[in-house]
Structure formats: structure tokens, C-alpha cells
Amino acid sequence: MKRLTGETALGLAWIIAAVASLAVLFIGEVLGQTPCLLCWFQRAFMFPLAIILGLGLWWRDTRVGRYGIALAIGGGAIALWHMGLYAGLIPERIQPCTATGPSCTDDNQLVFGIPIPLMALAAFVLIGLLSTLSLKETRT
């Protein structure tokens, strides 16, 4: 089995960040589902990931993964907190997205039966791991 190269790992991390960013834009702008406060905080970490990792690939910056790791840790922490609220593990009530809008803990937060906070957490974890792998090759 071939080892994943740094550039391939970075490319995969960028694809995940770009798809996740486009997906939340689709949910918010096309489907009209206003994000809750925690969703906005997660977006604040995901959107720059797509741009920074993309520019790193474009400029062939082999060390851009370090920024991917930092943003993925921040976004992952918020996504983990959000998932804990969604699953009822954290006993804190979340405010609805709008006065009449959906809460980030109800069934409106499911896509294909998977909670959006769980998808965000998985994306941040994968981006963090792939960004780490992209740096392993450059330490020779």
C-alpha cells in the first residue's frame, strides 16, 4: 500500500473543507435554514480552512498544514461542544436559531439521518489529521 504524500493529504483536506463550506452555504442560503450561534462559530473556522488550504496548494506551501491543524482544533472543539448539546450529554439549553426558526438540537439538524454537528466534527477531525499528515513528509 502506498503512503499518502503530503500534497495529496493537503489536497484531501482542502476538498473536505471546500465541500463542507459549500454544504453549509447550501443549507443556509438555498434551504433557508438560519444557523444557530454555534453553527456560526463553526463556520468561522471552516470557511478560512477552505481558503487557506487552497492557497497553500496553489502556492505549493508545504507548511500550510500547520494552519489547517490550528483551525481544525478550534472548529473541532466547537463542533464537539455542539454535538454534546445535540446528544443531550451537556445539560445546557440551546437557543433557537431565530424566534420561529429551528433549534440546533431538533430533527431539522439531520441530513440523511446524520446530525449536522456530527458531520462538522468529522470534517474538522479529518482535516486536522490530513493536515498533520501533510507536515510529516516535510520534516526530512
PDB file of N, CA and C in Angstrom, residues 3-50:
ATOM      1  N   ARG A   3       2.032   5.056   0.609  1.00  0.00           N
ATOM      2  CA  ARG A   3       1.869   6.062   1.660  1.00  0.00           C
ATOM      3  C   ARG A   3       1.277   7.332   1.052  1.00  0.00           C
ATOM      4  N   LEU A   4       0.450   7.983   1.826  1.00  0.00           N
ATOM      5  CA  LEU A   4      -0.179   9.223   1.400  1.00  0.00           C
ATOM      6  C   LEU A   4       0.863  10.340   1.377  1.00  0.00           C
ATOM      7  N   THR A   5       1.041  11.004   0.237  1.00  0.00           N
ATOM      8  CA  THR A   5       2.011  12.097   0.157  1.00  0.00           C
ATOM      9  C   THR A   5       1.455  13.340   0.833  1.00  0.00           C
ATOM     10  N   GLY A   6       2.345  14.244   1.193  1.00  0.00           N
ATOM     11  CA  GLY A   6       1.931  15.480   1.842  1.00  0.00           C
ATOM     12  C   GLY A   6       0.990  16.300   0.993  1.00  0.00           C
ATOM     13  N   GLU A   7       1.286  16.381  -0.303  1.00  0.00           N
ATOM     14  CA  GLU A   7       0.441  17.171  -1.195  1.00  0.00           C
ATOM     15  C   GLU A   7      -0.937  16.529  -1.365  1.00  0.00           C
ATOM     16  N   THR A   8      -0.981  15.210  -1.417  1.00  0.00           N
ATOM     17  CA  THR A   8      -2.266  14.515  -1.534  1.00  0.00           C
ATOM     18  C   THR A   8      -3.090  14.706  -0.264  1.00  0.00           C
ATOM     19  N   ALA A   9      -2.446  14.588   0.901  1.00  0.00           N
ATOM     20  CA  ALA A   9      -3.146  14.792   2.173  1.00  0.00           C
ATOM     21  C   ALA A   9      -3.702  16.204   2.260  1.00  0.00           C
ATOM     22  N   LEU A  10      -2.912  17.173   1.832  1.00  0.00           N
ATOM     23  CA  LEU A  10      -3.355  18.561   1.843  1.00  0.00           C
ATOM     24  C   LEU A  10      -4.503  18.775   0.869  1.00  0.00           C
ATOM     25  N   GLY A  11      -4.415  18.146  -0.293  1.00  0.00           N
ATOM     26  CA  GLY A  11      -5.494  18.244  -1.279  1.00  0.00           C
ATOM     27  C   GLY A  11      -6.796  17.657  -0.760  1.00  0.00           C
ATOM     28  N   LEU A  12      -6.707  16.524  -0.078  1.00  0.00           N
ATOM     29  CA  LEU A  12      -7.902  15.909   0.505  1.00  0.00           C
ATOM     30  C   LEU A  12      -8.487  16.784   1.612  1.00  0.00           C
ATOM     31  N   ALA A  13      -7.617  17.368   2.434  1.00  0.00           N
ATOM     32  CA  ALA A  13      -8.087  18.271   3.492  1.00  0.00           C
ATOM     33  C   ALA A  13      -8.801  19.472   2.879  1.00  0.00           C
ATOM     34  N   TRP A  14      -8.243  20.009   1.798  1.00  0.00           N
ATOM     35  CA  TRP A  14      -8.873  21.150   1.132  1.00  0.00           C
ATOM     36  C   TRP A  14     -10.227  20.762   0.538  1.00  0.00           C
ATOM     37  N   ILE A  15     -10.319  19.584  -0.073  1.00  0.00           N
ATOM     38  CA  ILE A  15     -11.588  19.131  -0.649  1.00  0.00           C
ATOM     39  C   ILE A  15     -12.651  19.001   0.439  1.00  0.00           C
ATOM     40  N   ILE A  16     -12.284  18.430   1.573  1.00  0.00           N
ATOM     41  CA  ILE A  16     -13.242  18.295   2.678  1.00  0.00           C
ATOM     42  C   ILE A  16     -13.689  19.672   3.163  1.00  0.00           C
ATOM     43  N   ALA A  17     -12.757  20.599   3.318  1.00  0.00           N
ATOM     44  CA  ALA A  17     -13.098  21.953   3.778  1.00  0.00           C
ATOM     45  C   ALA A  17     -13.978  22.672   2.760  1.00  0.00           C
ATOM     46  N   ALA A  18     -13.668  22.525   1.478  1.00  0.00           N
ATOM     47  CA  ALA A  18     -14.458  23.188   0.442  1.00  0.00           C
ATOM     48  C   ALA A  18     -15.870  22.602   0.367  1.00  0.00           C
ATOM     49  N   VAL A  19     -15.983  21.276   0.400  1.00  0.00           N
ATOM     50  CA  VAL A  19     -17.302  20.638   0.349  1.00  0.00           C
ATOM     51  C   VAL A  19     -18.120  21.001   1.586  1.00  0.00           C
ATOM     52  N   ALA A  20     -17.497  20.993   2.762  1.00  0.00           N
ATOM     53  CA  ALA A  20     -18.207  21.363   3.991  1.00  0.00           C
ATOM     54  C   ALA A  20     -18.678  22.816   3.937  1.00  0.00           C
ATOM     55  N   SER A  21     -17.830  23.702   3.430  1.00  0.00           N
ATOM     56  CA  SER A  21     -18.207  25.109   3.326  1.00  0.00           C
ATOM     57  C   SER A  21     -19.368  25.300   2.355  1.00  0.00           C
ATOM     58  N   LEU A  22     -19.291  24.632   1.207  1.00  0.00           N
ATOM     59  CA  LEU A  22     -20.379  24.733   0.228  1.00  0.00           C
ATOM     60  C   LEU A  22     -21.667  24.113   0.765  1.00  0.00           C
ATOM     61  N   ALA A  23     -21.548  23.038   1.536  1.00  0.00           N
ATOM     62  CA  ALA A  23     -22.732  22.385   2.093  1.00  0.00           C
ATOM     63  C   ALA A  23     -23.455  23.293   3.087  1.00  0.00           C
ATOM     64  N   VAL A  24     -22.703  23.965   3.969  1.00  0.00           N
ATOM     65  CA  VAL A  24     -23.373  24.841   4.931  1.00  0.00           C
ATOM     66  C   VAL A  24     -23.930  26.081   4.249  1.00  0.00           C
ATOM     67  N   LEU A  25     -23.290  26.537   3.181  1.00  0.00           N
ATOM     68  CA  LEU A  25     -23.869  27.639   2.409  1.00  0.00           C
ATOM     69  C   LEU A  25     -25.168  27.204   1.740  1.00  0.00           C
ATOM     70  N   PHE A  26     -25.206  25.979   1.229  1.00  0.00           N
ATOM     71  CA  PHE A  26     -26.422  25.444   0.612  1.00  0.00           C
ATOM     72  C   PHE A  26     -27.538  25.354   1.646  1.00  0.00           C
ATOM     73  N   ILE A  27     -27.227  24.807   2.819  1.00  0.00           N
ATOM     74  CA  ILE A  27     -28.236  24.668   3.869  1.00  0.00           C
ATOM     75  C   ILE A  27     -28.763  26.041   4.293  1.00  0.00           C
ATOM     76  N   GLY A  28     -27.868  27.000   4.441  1.00  0.00           N
ATOM     77  CA  GLY A  28     -28.272  28.325   4.900  1.00  0.00           C
ATOM     78  C   GLY A  28     -28.919  29.191   3.836  1.00  0.00           C
ATOM     79  N   GLU A  29     -28.307  29.230   2.656  1.00  0.00           N
ATOM     80  CA  GLU A  29     -28.759  30.163   1.632  1.00  0.00           C
ATOM     81  C   GLU A  29     -29.831  29.591   0.705  1.00  0.00           C
ATOM     82  N   VAL A  30     -29.728  28.323   0.349  1.00  0.00           N
ATOM     83  CA  VAL A  30     -30.693  27.724  -0.572  1.00  0.00           C
ATOM     84  C   VAL A  30     -31.890  27.162   0.194  1.00  0.00           C
ATOM     85  N   LEU A  31     -31.624  26.394   1.238  1.00  0.00           N
ATOM     86  CA  LEU A  31     -32.709  25.810   2.020  1.00  0.00           C
ATOM     87  C   LEU A  31     -33.315  26.810   3.002  1.00  0.00           C
ATOM     88  N   GLY A  32     -32.612  27.910   3.248  1.00  0.00           N
ATOM     89  CA  GLY A  32     -33.133  28.969   4.103  1.00  0.00           C
ATOM     90  C   GLY A  32     -33.111  28.659   5.588  1.00  0.00           C
ATOM     91  N   GLN A  33     -32.269  27.737   6.015  1.00  0.00           N
ATOM     92  CA  GLN A  33     -32.179  27.385   7.426  1.00  0.00           C
ATOM     93  C   GLN A  33     -31.104  28.236   8.087  1.00  0.00           C
ATOM     94  N   THR A  34     -31.542  29.187   8.890  1.00  0.00           N
ATOM     95  CA  THR A  34     -30.618  30.090   9.556  1.00  0.00           C
ATOM     96  C   THR A  34     -29.799  29.318  10.590  1.00  0.00           C
ATOM     97  N   PRO A  35     -28.487  29.454  10.564  1.00  0.00           N
ATOM     98  CA  PRO A  35     -27.658  28.723  11.537  1.00  0.00           C
ATOM     99  C   PRO A  35     -27.764  29.308  12.938  1.00  0.00           C
ATOM    100  N   CYS A  36     -27.589  28.435  13.931  1.00  0.00           N
ATOM    101  CA  CYS A  36     -27.565  28.887  15.318  1.00  0.00           C
ATOM    102  C   CYS A  36     -26.201  29.514  15.621  1.00  0.00           C
ATOM    103  N   LEU A  37     -26.045  29.980  16.825  1.00  0.00           N
ATOM    104  CA  LEU A  37     -24.798  30.637  17.216  1.00  0.00           C
ATOM    105  C   LEU A  37     -23.597  29.694  17.111  1.00  0.00           C
ATOM    106  N   LEU A  38     -23.745  28.459  17.561  1.00  0.00           N
ATOM    107  CA  LEU A  38     -22.633  27.510  17.478  1.00  0.00           C
ATOM    108  C   LEU A  38     -22.301  27.167  16.034  1.00  0.00           C
ATOM    109  N   CYS A  39     -23.316  27.117  15.181  1.00  0.00           N
ATOM    110  CA  CYS A  39     -23.065  26.870  13.756  1.00  0.00           C
ATOM    111  C   CYS A  39     -22.249  28.015  13.155  1.00  0.00           C
ATOM    112  N   TRP A  40     -22.559  29.245  13.572  1.00  0.00           N
ATOM    113  CA  TRP A  40     -21.792  30.391  13.068  1.00  0.00           C
ATOM    114  C   TRP A  40     -20.336  30.304  13.506  1.00  0.00           C
ATOM    115  N   PHE A  41     -20.111  29.908  14.757  1.00  0.00           N
ATOM    116  CA  PHE A  41     -18.739  29.782  15.235  1.00  0.00           C
ATOM    117  C   PHE A  41     -17.977  28.706  14.463  1.00  0.00           C
ATOM    118  N   GLN A  42     -18.662  27.608  14.135  1.00  0.00           N
ATOM    119  CA  GLN A  42     -18.022  26.555  13.349  1.00  0.00           C
ATOM    120  C   GLN A  42     -17.693  27.059  11.950  1.00  0.00           C
ATOM    121  N   ARG A  43     -18.601  27.837  11.381  1.00  0.00           N
ATOM    122  CA  ARG A  43     -18.344  28.429  10.053  1.00  0.00           C
ATOM    123  C   ARG A  43     -17.123  29.338  10.088  1.00  0.00           C
ATOM    124  N   ALA A  44     -16.958  30.045  11.205  1.00  0.00           N
ATOM    125  CA  ALA A  44     -15.818  30.962  11.335  1.00  0.00           C
ATOM    126  C   ALA A  44     -14.492  30.221  11.241  1.00  0.00           C
ATOM    127  N   PHE A  45     -14.477  28.938  11.550  1.00  0.00           N
ATOM    128  CA  PHE A  45     -13.267  28.139  11.420  1.00  0.00           C
ATOM    129  C   PHE A  45     -13.211  27.389  10.083  1.00  0.00           C
ATOM    130  N   MET A  46     -14.367  26.962   9.556  1.00  0.00           N
ATOM    131  CA  MET A  46     -14.370  26.149   8.335  1.00  0.00           C
ATOM    132  C   MET A  46     -14.101  26.989   7.089  1.00  0.00           C
ATOM    133  N   PHE A  47     -14.719  28.150   6.969  1.00  0.00           N
ATOM    134  CA  PHE A  47     -14.550  28.954   5.762  1.00  0.00           C
ATOM    135  C   PHE A  47     -13.093  29.329   5.505  1.00  0.00           C
ATOM    136  N   PRO A  48     -12.351  29.805   6.527  1.00  0.00           N
ATOM    137  CA  PRO A  48     -10.937  30.105   6.275  1.00  0.00           C
ATOM    138  C   PRO A  48     -10.116  28.872   5.920  1.00  0.00           C
ATOM    139  N   LEU A  49     -10.510  27.700   6.437  1.00  0.00           N
ATOM    140  CA  LEU A  49      -9.786  26.472   6.100  1.00  0.00           C
ATOM    141  C   LEU A  49      -9.783  26.239   4.597  1.00  0.00           C
ATOM    142  N   ALA A  50     -10.939  26.400   3.971  1.00  0.00           N
ATOM    143  CA  ALA A  50     -11.022  26.179   2.527  1.00  0.00           C
ATOM    144  C   ALA A  50     -10.123  27.156   1.767  1.00  0.00           C
TER     145      ALA A  50
END
